[in-house]
mmCIF file of C-alpha atoms and ligand atoms in Angstrom:
data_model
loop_
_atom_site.group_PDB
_atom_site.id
_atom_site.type_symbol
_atom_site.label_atom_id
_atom_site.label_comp_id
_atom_site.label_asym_id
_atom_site.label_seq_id
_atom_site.Cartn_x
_atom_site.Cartn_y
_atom_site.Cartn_z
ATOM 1 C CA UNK A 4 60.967 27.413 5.325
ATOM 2 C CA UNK A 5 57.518 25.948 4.614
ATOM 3 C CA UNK A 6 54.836 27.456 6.622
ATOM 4 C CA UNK A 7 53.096 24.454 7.854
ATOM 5 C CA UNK A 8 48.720 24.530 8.529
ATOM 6 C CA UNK A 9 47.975 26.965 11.802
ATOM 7 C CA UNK A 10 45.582 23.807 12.983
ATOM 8 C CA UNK A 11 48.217 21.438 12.963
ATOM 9 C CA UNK A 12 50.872 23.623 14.250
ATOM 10 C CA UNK A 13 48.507 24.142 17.483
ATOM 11 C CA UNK A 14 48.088 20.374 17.122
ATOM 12 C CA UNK A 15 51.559 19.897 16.725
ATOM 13 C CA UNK A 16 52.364 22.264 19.867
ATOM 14 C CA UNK A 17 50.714 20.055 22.266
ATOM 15 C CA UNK A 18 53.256 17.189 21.479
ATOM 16 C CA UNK A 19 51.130 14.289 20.475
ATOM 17 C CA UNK A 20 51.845 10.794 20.884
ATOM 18 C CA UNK A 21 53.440 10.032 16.814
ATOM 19 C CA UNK A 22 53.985 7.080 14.487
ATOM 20 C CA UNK A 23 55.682 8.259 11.064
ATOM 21 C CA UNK A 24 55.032 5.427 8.427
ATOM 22 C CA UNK A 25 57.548 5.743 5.560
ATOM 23 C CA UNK A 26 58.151 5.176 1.884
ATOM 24 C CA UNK A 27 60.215 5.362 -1.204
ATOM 25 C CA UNK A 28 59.561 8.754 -1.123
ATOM 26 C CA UNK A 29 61.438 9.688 1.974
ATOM 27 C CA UNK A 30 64.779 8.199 0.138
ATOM 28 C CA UNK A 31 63.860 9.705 -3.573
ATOM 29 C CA UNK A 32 66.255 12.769 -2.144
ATOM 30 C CA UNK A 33 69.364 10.949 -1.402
ATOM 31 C CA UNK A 34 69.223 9.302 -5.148
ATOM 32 C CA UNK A 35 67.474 6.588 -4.109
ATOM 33 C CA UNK A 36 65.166 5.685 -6.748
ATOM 34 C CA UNK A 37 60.837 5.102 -6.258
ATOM 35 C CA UNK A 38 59.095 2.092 -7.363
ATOM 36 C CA UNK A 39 55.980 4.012 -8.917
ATOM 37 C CA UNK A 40 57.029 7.276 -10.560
ATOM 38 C CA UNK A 41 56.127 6.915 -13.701
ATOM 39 C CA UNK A 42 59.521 8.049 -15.508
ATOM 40 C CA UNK A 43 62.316 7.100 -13.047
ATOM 41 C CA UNK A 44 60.312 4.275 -10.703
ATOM 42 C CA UNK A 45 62.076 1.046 -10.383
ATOM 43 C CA UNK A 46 59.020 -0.947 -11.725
ATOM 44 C CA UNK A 47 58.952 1.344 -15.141
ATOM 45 C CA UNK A 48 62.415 0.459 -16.102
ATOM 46 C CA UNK A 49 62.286 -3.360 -14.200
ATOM 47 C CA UNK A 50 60.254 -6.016 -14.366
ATOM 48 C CA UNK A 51 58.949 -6.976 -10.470
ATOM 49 C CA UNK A 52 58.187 -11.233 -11.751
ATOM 50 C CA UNK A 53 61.766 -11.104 -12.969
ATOM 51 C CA UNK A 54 63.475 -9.602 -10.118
ATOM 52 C CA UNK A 55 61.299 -9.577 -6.945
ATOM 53 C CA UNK A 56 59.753 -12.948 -6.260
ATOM 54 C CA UNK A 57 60.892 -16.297 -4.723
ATOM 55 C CA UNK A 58 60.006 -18.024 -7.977
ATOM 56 C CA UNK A 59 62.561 -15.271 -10.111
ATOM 57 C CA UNK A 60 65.389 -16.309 -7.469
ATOM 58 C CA UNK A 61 64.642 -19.941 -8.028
ATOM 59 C CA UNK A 62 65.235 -19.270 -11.656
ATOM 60 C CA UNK A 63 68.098 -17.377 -11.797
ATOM 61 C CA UNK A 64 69.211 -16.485 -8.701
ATOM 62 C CA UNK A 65 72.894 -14.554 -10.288
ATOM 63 C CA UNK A 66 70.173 -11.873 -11.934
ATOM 64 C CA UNK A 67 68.188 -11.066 -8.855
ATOM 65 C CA UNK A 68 71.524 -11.036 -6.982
ATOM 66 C CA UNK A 69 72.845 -7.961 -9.173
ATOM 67 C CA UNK A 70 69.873 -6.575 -9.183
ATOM 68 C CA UNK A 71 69.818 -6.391 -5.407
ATOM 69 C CA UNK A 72 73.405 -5.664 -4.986
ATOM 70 C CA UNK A 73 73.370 -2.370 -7.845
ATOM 71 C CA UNK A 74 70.388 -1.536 -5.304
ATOM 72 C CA UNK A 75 72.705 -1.692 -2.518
ATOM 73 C CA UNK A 76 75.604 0.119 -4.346
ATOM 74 C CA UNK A 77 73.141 2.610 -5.176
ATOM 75 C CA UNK A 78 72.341 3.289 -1.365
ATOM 76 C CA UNK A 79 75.745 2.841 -0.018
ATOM 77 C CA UNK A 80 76.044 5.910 -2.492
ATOM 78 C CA UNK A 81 73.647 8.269 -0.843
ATOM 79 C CA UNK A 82 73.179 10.112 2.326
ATOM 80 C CA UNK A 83 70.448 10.431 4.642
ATOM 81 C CA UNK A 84 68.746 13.486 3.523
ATOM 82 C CA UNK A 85 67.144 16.278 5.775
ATOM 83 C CA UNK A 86 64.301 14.261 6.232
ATOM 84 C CA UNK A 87 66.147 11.250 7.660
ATOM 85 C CA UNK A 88 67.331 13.616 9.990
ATOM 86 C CA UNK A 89 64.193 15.107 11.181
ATOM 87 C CA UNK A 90 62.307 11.321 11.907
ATOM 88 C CA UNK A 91 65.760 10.542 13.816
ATOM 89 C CA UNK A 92 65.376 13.504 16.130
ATOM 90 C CA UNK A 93 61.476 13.095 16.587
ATOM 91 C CA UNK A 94 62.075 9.282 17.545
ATOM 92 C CA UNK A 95 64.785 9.845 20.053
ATOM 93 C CA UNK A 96 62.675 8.708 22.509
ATOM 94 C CA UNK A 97 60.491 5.867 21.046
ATOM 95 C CA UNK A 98 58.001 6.239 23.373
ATOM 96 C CA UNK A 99 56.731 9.190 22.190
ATOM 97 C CA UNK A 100 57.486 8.983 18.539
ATOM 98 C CA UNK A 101 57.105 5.311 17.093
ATOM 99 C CA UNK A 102 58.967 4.360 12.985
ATOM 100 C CA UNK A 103 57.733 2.208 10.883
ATOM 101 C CA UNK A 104 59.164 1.715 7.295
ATOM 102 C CA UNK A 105 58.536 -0.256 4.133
ATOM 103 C CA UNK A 106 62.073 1.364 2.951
ATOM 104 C CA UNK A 107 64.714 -1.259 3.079
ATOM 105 C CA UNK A 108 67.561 1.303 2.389
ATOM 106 C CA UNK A 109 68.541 1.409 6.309
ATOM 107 C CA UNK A 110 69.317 5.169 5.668
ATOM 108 C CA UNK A 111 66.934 5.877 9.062
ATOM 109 C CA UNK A 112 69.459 4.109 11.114
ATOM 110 C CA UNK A 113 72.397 5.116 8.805
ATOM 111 C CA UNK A 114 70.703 9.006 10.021
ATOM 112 C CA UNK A 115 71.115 7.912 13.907
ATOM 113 C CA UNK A 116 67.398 6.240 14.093
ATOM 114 C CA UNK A 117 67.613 3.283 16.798
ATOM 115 C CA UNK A 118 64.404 1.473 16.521
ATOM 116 C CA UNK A 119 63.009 1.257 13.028
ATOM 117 C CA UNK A 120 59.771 -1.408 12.619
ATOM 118 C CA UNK A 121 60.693 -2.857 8.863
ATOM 119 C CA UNK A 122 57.886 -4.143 7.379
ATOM 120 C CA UNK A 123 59.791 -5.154 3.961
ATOM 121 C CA UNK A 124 62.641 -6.031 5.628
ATOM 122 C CA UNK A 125 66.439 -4.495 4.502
ATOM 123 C CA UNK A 126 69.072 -4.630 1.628
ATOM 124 C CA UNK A 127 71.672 -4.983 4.044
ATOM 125 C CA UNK A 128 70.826 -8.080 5.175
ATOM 126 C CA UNK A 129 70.791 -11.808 3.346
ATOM 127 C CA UNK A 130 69.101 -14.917 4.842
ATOM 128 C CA UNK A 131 68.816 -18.244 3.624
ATOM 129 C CA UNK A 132 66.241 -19.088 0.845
ATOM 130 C CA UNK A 133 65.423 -22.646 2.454
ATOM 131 C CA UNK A 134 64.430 -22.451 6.164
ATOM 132 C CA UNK A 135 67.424 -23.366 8.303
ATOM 133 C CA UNK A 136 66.550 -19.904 9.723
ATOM 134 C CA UNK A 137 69.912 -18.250 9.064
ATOM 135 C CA UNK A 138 70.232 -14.701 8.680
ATOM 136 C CA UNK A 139 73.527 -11.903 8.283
ATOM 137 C CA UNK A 140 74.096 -8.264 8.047
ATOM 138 C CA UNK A 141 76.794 -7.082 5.634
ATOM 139 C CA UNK A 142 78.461 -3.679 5.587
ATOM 140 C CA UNK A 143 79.183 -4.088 1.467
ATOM 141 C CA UNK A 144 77.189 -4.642 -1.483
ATOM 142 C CA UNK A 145 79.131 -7.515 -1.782
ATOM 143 C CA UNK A 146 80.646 -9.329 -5.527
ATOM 144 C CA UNK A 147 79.768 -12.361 -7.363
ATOM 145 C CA UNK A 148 76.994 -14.395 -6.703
ATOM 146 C CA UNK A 149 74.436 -15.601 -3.887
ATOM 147 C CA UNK A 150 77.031 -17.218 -1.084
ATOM 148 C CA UNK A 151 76.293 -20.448 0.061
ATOM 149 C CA UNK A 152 74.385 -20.743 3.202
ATOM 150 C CA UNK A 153 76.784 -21.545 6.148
ATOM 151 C CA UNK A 154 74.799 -23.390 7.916
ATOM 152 C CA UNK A 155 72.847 -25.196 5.583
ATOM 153 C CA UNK A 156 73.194 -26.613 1.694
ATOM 154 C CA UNK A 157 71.192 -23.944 0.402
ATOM 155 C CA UNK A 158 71.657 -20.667 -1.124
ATOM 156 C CA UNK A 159 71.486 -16.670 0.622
ATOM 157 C CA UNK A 160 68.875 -14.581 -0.372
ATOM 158 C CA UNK A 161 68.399 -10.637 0.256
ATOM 159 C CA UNK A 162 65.963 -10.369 3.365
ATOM 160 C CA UNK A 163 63.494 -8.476 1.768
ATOM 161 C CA UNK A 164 59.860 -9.284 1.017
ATOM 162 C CA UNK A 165 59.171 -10.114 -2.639
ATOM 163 C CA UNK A 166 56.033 -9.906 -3.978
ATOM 164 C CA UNK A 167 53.777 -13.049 -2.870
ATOM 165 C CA UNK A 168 55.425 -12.968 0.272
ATOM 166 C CA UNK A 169 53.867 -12.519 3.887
ATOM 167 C CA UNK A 170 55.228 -9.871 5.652
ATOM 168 C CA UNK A 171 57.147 -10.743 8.775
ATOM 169 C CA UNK A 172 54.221 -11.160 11.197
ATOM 170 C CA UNK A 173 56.213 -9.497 14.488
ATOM 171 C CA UNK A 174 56.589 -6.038 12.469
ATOM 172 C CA UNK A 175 53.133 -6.124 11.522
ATOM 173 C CA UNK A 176 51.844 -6.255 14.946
ATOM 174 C CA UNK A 177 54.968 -3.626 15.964
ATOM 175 C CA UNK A 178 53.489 -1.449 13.353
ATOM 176 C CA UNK A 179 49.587 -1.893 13.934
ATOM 177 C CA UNK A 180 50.586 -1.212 17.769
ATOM 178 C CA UNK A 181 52.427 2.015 16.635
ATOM 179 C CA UNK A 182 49.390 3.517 15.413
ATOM 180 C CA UNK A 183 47.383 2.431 17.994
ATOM 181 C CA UNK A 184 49.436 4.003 20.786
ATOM 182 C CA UNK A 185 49.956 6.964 18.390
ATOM 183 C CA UNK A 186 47.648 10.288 18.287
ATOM 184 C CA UNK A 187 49.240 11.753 15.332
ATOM 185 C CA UNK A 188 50.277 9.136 12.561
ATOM 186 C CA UNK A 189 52.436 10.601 9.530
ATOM 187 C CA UNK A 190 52.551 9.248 6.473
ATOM 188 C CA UNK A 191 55.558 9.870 4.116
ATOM 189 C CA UNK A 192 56.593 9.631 1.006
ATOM 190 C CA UNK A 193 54.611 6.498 0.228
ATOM 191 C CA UNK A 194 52.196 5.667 -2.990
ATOM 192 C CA UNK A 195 49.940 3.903 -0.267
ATOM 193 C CA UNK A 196 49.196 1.286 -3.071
ATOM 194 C CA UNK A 197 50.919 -1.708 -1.553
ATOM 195 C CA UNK A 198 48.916 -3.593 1.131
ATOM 196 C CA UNK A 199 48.986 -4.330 3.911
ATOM 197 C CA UNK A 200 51.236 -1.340 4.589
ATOM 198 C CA UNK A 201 48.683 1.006 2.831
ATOM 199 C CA UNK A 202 45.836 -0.325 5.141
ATOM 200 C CA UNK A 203 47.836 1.015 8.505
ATOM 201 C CA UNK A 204 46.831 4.811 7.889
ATOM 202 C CA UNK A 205 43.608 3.847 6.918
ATOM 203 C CA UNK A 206 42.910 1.723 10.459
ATOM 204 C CA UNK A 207 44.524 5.028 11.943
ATOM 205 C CA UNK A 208 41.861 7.026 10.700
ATOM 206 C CA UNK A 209 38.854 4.581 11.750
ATOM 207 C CA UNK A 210 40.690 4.846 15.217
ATOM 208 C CA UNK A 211 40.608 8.969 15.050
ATOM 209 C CA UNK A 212 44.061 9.596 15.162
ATOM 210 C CA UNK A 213 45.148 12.646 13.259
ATOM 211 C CA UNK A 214 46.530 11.545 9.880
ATOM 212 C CA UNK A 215 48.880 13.460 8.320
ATOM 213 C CA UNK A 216 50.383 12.519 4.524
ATOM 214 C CA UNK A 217 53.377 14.267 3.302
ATOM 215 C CA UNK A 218 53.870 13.633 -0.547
ATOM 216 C CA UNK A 219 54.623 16.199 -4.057
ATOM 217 C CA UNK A 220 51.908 14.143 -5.219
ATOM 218 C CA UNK A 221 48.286 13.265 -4.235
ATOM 219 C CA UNK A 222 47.662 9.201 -3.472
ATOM 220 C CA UNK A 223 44.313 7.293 -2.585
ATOM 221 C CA UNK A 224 44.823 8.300 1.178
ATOM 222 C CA UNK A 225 45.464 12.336 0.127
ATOM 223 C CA UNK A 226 41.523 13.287 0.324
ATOM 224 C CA UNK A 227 40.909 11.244 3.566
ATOM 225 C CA UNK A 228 43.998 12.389 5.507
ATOM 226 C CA UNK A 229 42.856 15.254 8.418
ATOM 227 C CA UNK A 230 46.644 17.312 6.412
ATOM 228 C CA UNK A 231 48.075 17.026 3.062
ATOM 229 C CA UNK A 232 51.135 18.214 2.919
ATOM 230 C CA UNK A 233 51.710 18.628 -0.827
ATOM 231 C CA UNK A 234 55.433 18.905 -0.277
ATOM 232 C CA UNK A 235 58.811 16.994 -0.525
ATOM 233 C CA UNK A 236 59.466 15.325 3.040
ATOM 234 C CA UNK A 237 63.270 17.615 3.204
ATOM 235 C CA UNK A 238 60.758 20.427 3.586
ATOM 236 C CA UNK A 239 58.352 19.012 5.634
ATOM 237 C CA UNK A 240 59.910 16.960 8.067
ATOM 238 C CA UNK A 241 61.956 19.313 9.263
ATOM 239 C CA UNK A 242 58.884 21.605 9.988
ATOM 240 C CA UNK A 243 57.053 19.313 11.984
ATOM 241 C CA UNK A 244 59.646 18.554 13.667
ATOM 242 C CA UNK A 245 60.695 22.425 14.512
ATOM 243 C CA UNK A 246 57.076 22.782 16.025
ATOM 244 C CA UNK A 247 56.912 19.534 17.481
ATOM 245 C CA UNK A 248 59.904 19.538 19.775
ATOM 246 C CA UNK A 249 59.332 23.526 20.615
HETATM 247 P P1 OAD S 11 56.316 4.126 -4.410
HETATM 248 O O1 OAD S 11 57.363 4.221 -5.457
HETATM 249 O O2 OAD S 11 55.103 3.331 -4.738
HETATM 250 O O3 OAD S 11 55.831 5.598 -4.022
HETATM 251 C C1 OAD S 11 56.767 6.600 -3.717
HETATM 252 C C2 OAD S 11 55.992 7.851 -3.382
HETATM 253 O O4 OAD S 11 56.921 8.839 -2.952
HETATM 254 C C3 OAD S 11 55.222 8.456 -4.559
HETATM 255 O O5 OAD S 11 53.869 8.650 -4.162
HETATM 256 C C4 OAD S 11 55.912 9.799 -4.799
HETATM 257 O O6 OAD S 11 54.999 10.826 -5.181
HETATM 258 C C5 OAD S 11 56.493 10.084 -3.428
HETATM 259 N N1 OAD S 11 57.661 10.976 -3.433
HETATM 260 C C6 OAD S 11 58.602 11.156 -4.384
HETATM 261 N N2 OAD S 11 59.529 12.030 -3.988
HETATM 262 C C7 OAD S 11 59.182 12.440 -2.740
HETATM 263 C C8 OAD S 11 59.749 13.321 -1.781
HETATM 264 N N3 OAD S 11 60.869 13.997 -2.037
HETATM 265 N N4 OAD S 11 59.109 13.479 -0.580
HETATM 266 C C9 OAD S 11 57.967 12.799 -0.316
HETATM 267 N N5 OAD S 11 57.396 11.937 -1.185
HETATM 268 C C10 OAD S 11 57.987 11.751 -2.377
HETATM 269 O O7 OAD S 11 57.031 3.614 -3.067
HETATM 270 P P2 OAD S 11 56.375 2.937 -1.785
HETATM 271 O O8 OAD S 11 55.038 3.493 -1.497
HETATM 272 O O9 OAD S 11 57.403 2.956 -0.720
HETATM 273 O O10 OAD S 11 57.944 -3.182 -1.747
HETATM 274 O O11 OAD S 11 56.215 1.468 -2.313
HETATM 275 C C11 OAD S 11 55.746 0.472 -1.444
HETATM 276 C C12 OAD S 11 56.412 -0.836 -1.717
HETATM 277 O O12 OAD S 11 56.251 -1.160 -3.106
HETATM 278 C C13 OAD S 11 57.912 -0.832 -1.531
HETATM 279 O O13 OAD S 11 58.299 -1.029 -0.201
HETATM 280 C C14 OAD S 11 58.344 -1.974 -2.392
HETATM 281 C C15 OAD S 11 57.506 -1.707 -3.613
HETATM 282 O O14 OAD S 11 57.204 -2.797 -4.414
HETATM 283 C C16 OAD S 11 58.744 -4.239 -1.770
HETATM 284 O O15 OAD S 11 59.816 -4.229 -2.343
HETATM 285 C C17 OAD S 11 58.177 -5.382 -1.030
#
């Protein structure tokens, strides 16, 4: 097993107060694929205008619905990997360990988490694309095209966040207040390109919480976090989380 920093294992020991902030990363091991990796990333091989904003619904609405449901297919596919696991067993008890995700896979819940802060919102649920306010969860990725809003005489969209969008404003103050009660924020498996997810470990740090990023590869947080963990979050998670609850 990975052999985790002596300083943060000490830290670790003393069972701080935690917020784990996740990304595509955390997923990448249960065959979800990343946006940003430059071979297999979703935006190398798909075009974001065409397929993730409100004006690419408007225009055809039956290609962003595939889209999103071969996203869905994909996820109803996987597992929750080990690291799943691990950030469900540290957040038992939300007091003391606080998630916050910009992963709309659900696969923390689908691994036992209960309360999950999404700040993109989640694949497995559709809304409608006017403002009647109506929103669904489904259990399957579902056939044909957008349903019809029942409640309304528009169309259902996937609850997600597309680009140009506001993020949903109570997340955003359930996440900033995550780090805020938090002493050791973790930061997984996240480019920490897209704002304003990417500014949360950076108020965490102006706050002087401990900032740990977990991630194969080095991102614009990397040389400010107090640990880099230069490691896949299966490996990593697990660790903390062995020293953590011990
Ligand atoms: P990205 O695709 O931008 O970044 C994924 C990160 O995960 C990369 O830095 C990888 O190095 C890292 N990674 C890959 N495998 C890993 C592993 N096994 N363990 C740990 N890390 C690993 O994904 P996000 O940062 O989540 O937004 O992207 C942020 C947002 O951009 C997404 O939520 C999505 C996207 O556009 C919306 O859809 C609104």
């Amino acid at each position: 097993m990975l052999t985790l920093p002596v300083s943060l294992l000490a830290l670790l020991a003393e069972r701080p107060k935690l917020a784990i902030l996740t990304g595509a990363g955390v997923s990448a091991e249960s065959g979800v694929p990343t946006f940003r990796e430059a071979q297999h990333g979703l935006w190398a091989q798909f075009s974001p205008q065409e397929l993730a904003t409100p004006e690419a619904f408007a225009n055809n609405p039956q290609r962003v619905w595939d889209w999103y449901r071969w996203r869905r297919e994909l996820v109803q596919q996987g597992q929750p990997n080990a690291a799943h696991h691990s950030i469900a067993a540290l957040a038992v008890q939300p007091s003391q360990c606080a998630l916050v995700t910009q992963n709309v896979d659900g696969l923390l819940q689908r691994a036992g988490a209960v309360e999950v802060t999404e700040l993109h919102g989640n694949l497995w649920r559709q809304r409608c694309a006017k403002t009647c306010g109506y929103v669904e969860t489904v259990e399957q990725p579902g056939a044909g095209g957008p349903p019809p809003c029942p409640n309304c005489t528009a169309q259902l969209r996937p609850d997600v966040v597309w680009f140009g969008e506001a993020l949903p404003e109570q997340a955003l103050q359930d996440a900033m207040s995550a780090i805020t009660q938090a002493d050791m924020v973790i930061v997984a498996g996240t480019s920490n390109l897209v704002y304003p997810a990417a500014s949360l470990p950076l108020q965490a740090l102006k706050m002087g919480k401990t900032v740990v990023e977990i991630n194969p590869e080095q991102t614009p947080l990397s040389s400010q976090a107090d640990y880099f963990i230069a490691t896949p979050a299966s490996e990593a998670l697990p660790a903390m989380q062995n020293s953590w609850l011990n």
